[in-house]
Amino acid sequence: MFSPPSSSSGPRPPLSPILIGGLVARPLPPSLLQPALSAAMATVNRRHPGLFERLSNLDTPVFLIDPVDLGLVFVLHADAERPTLTARRTGEGCGAVATIRGPLLKLLELLEGRTDGDALFFSRDLVIEGDTGAVVALRNAVDGTEIDLLNEVAGAFGPLAGPVRGVARFGQRIFARMAEDMEILHGALVSTTQRRVEAQGVKLRDLDAKVAELGKSARRQRTPKS
Amino acid sequence: MTHKLELVCPAGTPASLHAAVDNGADAVYLGFRDETNARNFPGLNFNRKELEDGLAYAHARDCQVFLAINTFPEAGNPSPWHKAVDDAAALGVDCVILADIGLCHYAAEKHPDLRRHLSVQASASNPDSINFYVDAFDIRRVVLPRVLSVQEIAALNKQIAVETEVFVFGGLCVMAEGRCQLSSYATGESPNMNGVCSPAAHVRYVDEGDRMVSRLGDFTINAFAQNEPAGYPTLCKGRFVTEGKTEYLFEEPTSLNAAAMLPELAEAGVTALKIEGRQRGKAYVAQVVSAFRRAVDAVAEGKASPALNLENITEGQAKTSGAYDKSWR
Amino acid sequence: MSNDNAKLTLGPVLFNWQAETWRDFYFRIADEADVDVVYVGEAVCSKRAPFHAPYVADVVERLMDGGKEVVLSTLALIMSSREMEELRATAEGADGMLVEANDVAACALLAGKPHVVGPFVNVYNEGTLRYFAERGATRVCLPVELRRDAIHAMAGTKAADIEVFAFGRLPLAISARCYHARHHGLHKDSCQFVCDKDPDGLELDTLDNEAFLTVNGVQTMSYTYQTLAAELAEMRDMGVTHFRLSPHTCDMVAVAKVFRDVLNGKTDVEGADDALAGLVGDAPFSNGYYHGAKGVEFVTE
């Protein structure tokens, strides 16, 4: 499931090492992780100032990236001039135009541009809330880059640099295996809630169908004038 | 013995342009990052500097660059389109791909030496309309609508004195291109004026547990069972109910693959083959371009078209040779 | 008012009506409808045209006797040499009547003499409008998706008369493929003319059972009826000269009267809407395109 990037797709895009770093830093509180994240984003911005220019038509290009298996979330402020990445315990009140939620592995595929623009929506693993257009823009921006920041970004993690490099270097294999475990774990954790939600969904839909039938016959020409 | 077909490939970003050039494109087509082109998707396309760099990269490797300015300027606001044509001439693109008659006229008057192709969005599907564009605006190549069969293309080529380009891979419009208002009816965003069809910002996926529903604007376009492959909710590839029958009335979620028909297309007098997909990623571009490079080279040497192994690109979607095979209608 | 002579037109019948129904419809329009211009001719599918052919001369004569200007409408998507020949025959046999071009091939054929450019030709801006006007187009019916500001800009050129689609299901797409035939499991070449079962189009619902579109052979239309009764006065002030009413099975003589009454100030907008609601039946109204919204919406200001 973690197929290697094709030879012509070039070096890896910049965001995944940061998230991998997040995985390594999982036991740490977000506040300890933050200096490293900030340094990493400063590096991204210095080396590739045009990365988020593709999002410049968005008023507030703020994304909440929520790897459900991490225990923390990332708030990406994809400002063309001064992008920032913040680690937090929750995304509450972050003002994101869109949330991308899913297993870390799937998020990496998206952020590396390996999830195709069209295919992005087909995935059952990713949940996209809010402005889907903004998420497509983010994907296109990341897919449009050809940079290898792994080492520099890893360097920015300071004392964590070693583990980050390690994870990244062996990441693909290790990750594929870890991902399976995590998905099993994740599935176990959410299944109870999920089943309840699903049951509600079915009930609601039955109700919807009834209402639609009623509504269809009652549907009149126009909304009444105010 | 047939002539060698030219391979025209999509680039939504500089990275895709590099992928197309490196994998053997004869020409790359792209657009500016605004409503002047028919793939005005968020985060996609080129600013002026990126086009300049892309031109240098492609030209250094014997690859041409075509600029699509193929939407219809809305009355009262022609300047983005005029500026796009002016900039195209100034930057030295190899041709502009146009659809609007007023814009063709503008380009022919202001930049007579800038080569002009007619976009598929102009929906020129008969010799008389094609000859009109050729005579009036000195159009040098026509991208044919995806609604013609190979026999019709062959007959058409005998009645016109202009190069033709046909789509061979990627998305398939089932309506006459440039004459479809379904997207703007449901979302307010128009392919002709805004350069987007069924735009992502109006798409919602709703997981209802036992099925996933895709919505475009306020309308449910499709629903998928748990393990059923899902499709992008383009309006014409949605599932609808007519007289109690639930069906893909317009078209199944298929995409075009005419690789097997390359010899017939060459025989029909076609000059160039076009790959759709400026909105797809660089990995898609690299894979499809290199596959078609091999196929075109093989066919030019009189060999059979090799197997292209592009199934993984289509996300479980079916392939069709579309209208090239007349039974499609 | 900048334009007191705004004219009502009756667009071509877009559906496959039985030949006699089609003839009788036009006879009644000729005798009773208060419209200035009537378009006659098949715009959607060339396979239907032979059925009406025997009655066209009678219909045209009756309409002229009724004081109507008759315009010969032509096919929206020309794909075969036979269709091109039919277009040439129409242009040559027009005998002083205007012809409406609905494909660029027809624009080319009619260049140099007065003609109408119909809503299926993409005239989105002043440049294209002027280009056609300089080559003989005296009137242009604008594409349905243009909004108020664009219509205003087009009318402001004074390059040609401007016509706006003001009533009826919106023609939204045309295809080489026939969806009526496909729905009935038939091939287009042997379609058995099944589109005649649905004289106002075949209703297409979403999976939520919400009526969404209608199918008319190779054409796809809105389920809603666009009505711009409330917008007539504003458009007339902008300089729009003609308002098109697209035929349906509802009482088109009465529909024309409603629009005429609005133009003459004999009825207010609410009265017009109520009257049209009574005539149209269950289908909702729309006017979103004009207001820069989704085409399906009905905006009340």
Short mmCIF file of C-alpha atoms in Angstrom, two decimals, chain C residues 5-10 29 33-39 63 66-71 139 241-243 245 256 260 263:
data_model
loop_
_atom_site.label_atom_id
_atom_site.label_comp_id
_atom_site.label_asym_id
_atom_site.label_seq_id
_atom_site.Cartn_x
_atom_site.Cartn_y
_atom_site.Cartn_z
CA ASN C 5 -40.65 48.69 -28.39
CA ALA C 6 -39.41 45.56 -26.65
CA LYS C 7 -40.65 42.56 -28.58
CA LEU C 8 -41.85 39.15 -27.46
CA THR C 9 -40.62 36.19 -29.44
CA LEU C 10 -41.66 32.55 -29.41
CA ILE C 29 -50.12 30.99 -31.98
CA ALA C 33 -50.83 34.82 -29.41
CA ASP C 34 -49.64 38.35 -28.80
CA VAL C 35 -46.03 37.75 -29.87
CA ASP C 36 -44.05 39.69 -32.45
CA VAL C 37 -41.65 37.07 -33.72
CA VAL C 38 -42.01 33.30 -34.09
CA TYR C 39 -39.09 30.91 -34.68
CA LEU C 63 -48.02 32.99 -38.90
CA GLY C 66 -51.28 36.60 -38.20
CA GLY C 67 -48.83 39.50 -38.46
CA LYS C 68 -45.86 37.65 -37.01
CA GLU C 69 -42.28 37.95 -38.17
CA VAL C 70 -41.13 34.41 -38.95
CA VAL C 71 -37.53 33.29 -38.41
CA ARG C 139 -30.06 40.01 -33.62
CA THR C 241 -34.89 44.39 -27.41
CA HIS C 242 -36.37 40.89 -27.56
CA PHE C 243 -37.61 38.41 -24.95
CA LEU C 245 -40.61 32.47 -24.64
CA ALA C 256 -47.41 35.40 -23.84
CA ARG C 260 -47.10 41.30 -22.56
CA LEU C 263 -44.22 44.89 -20.52
#
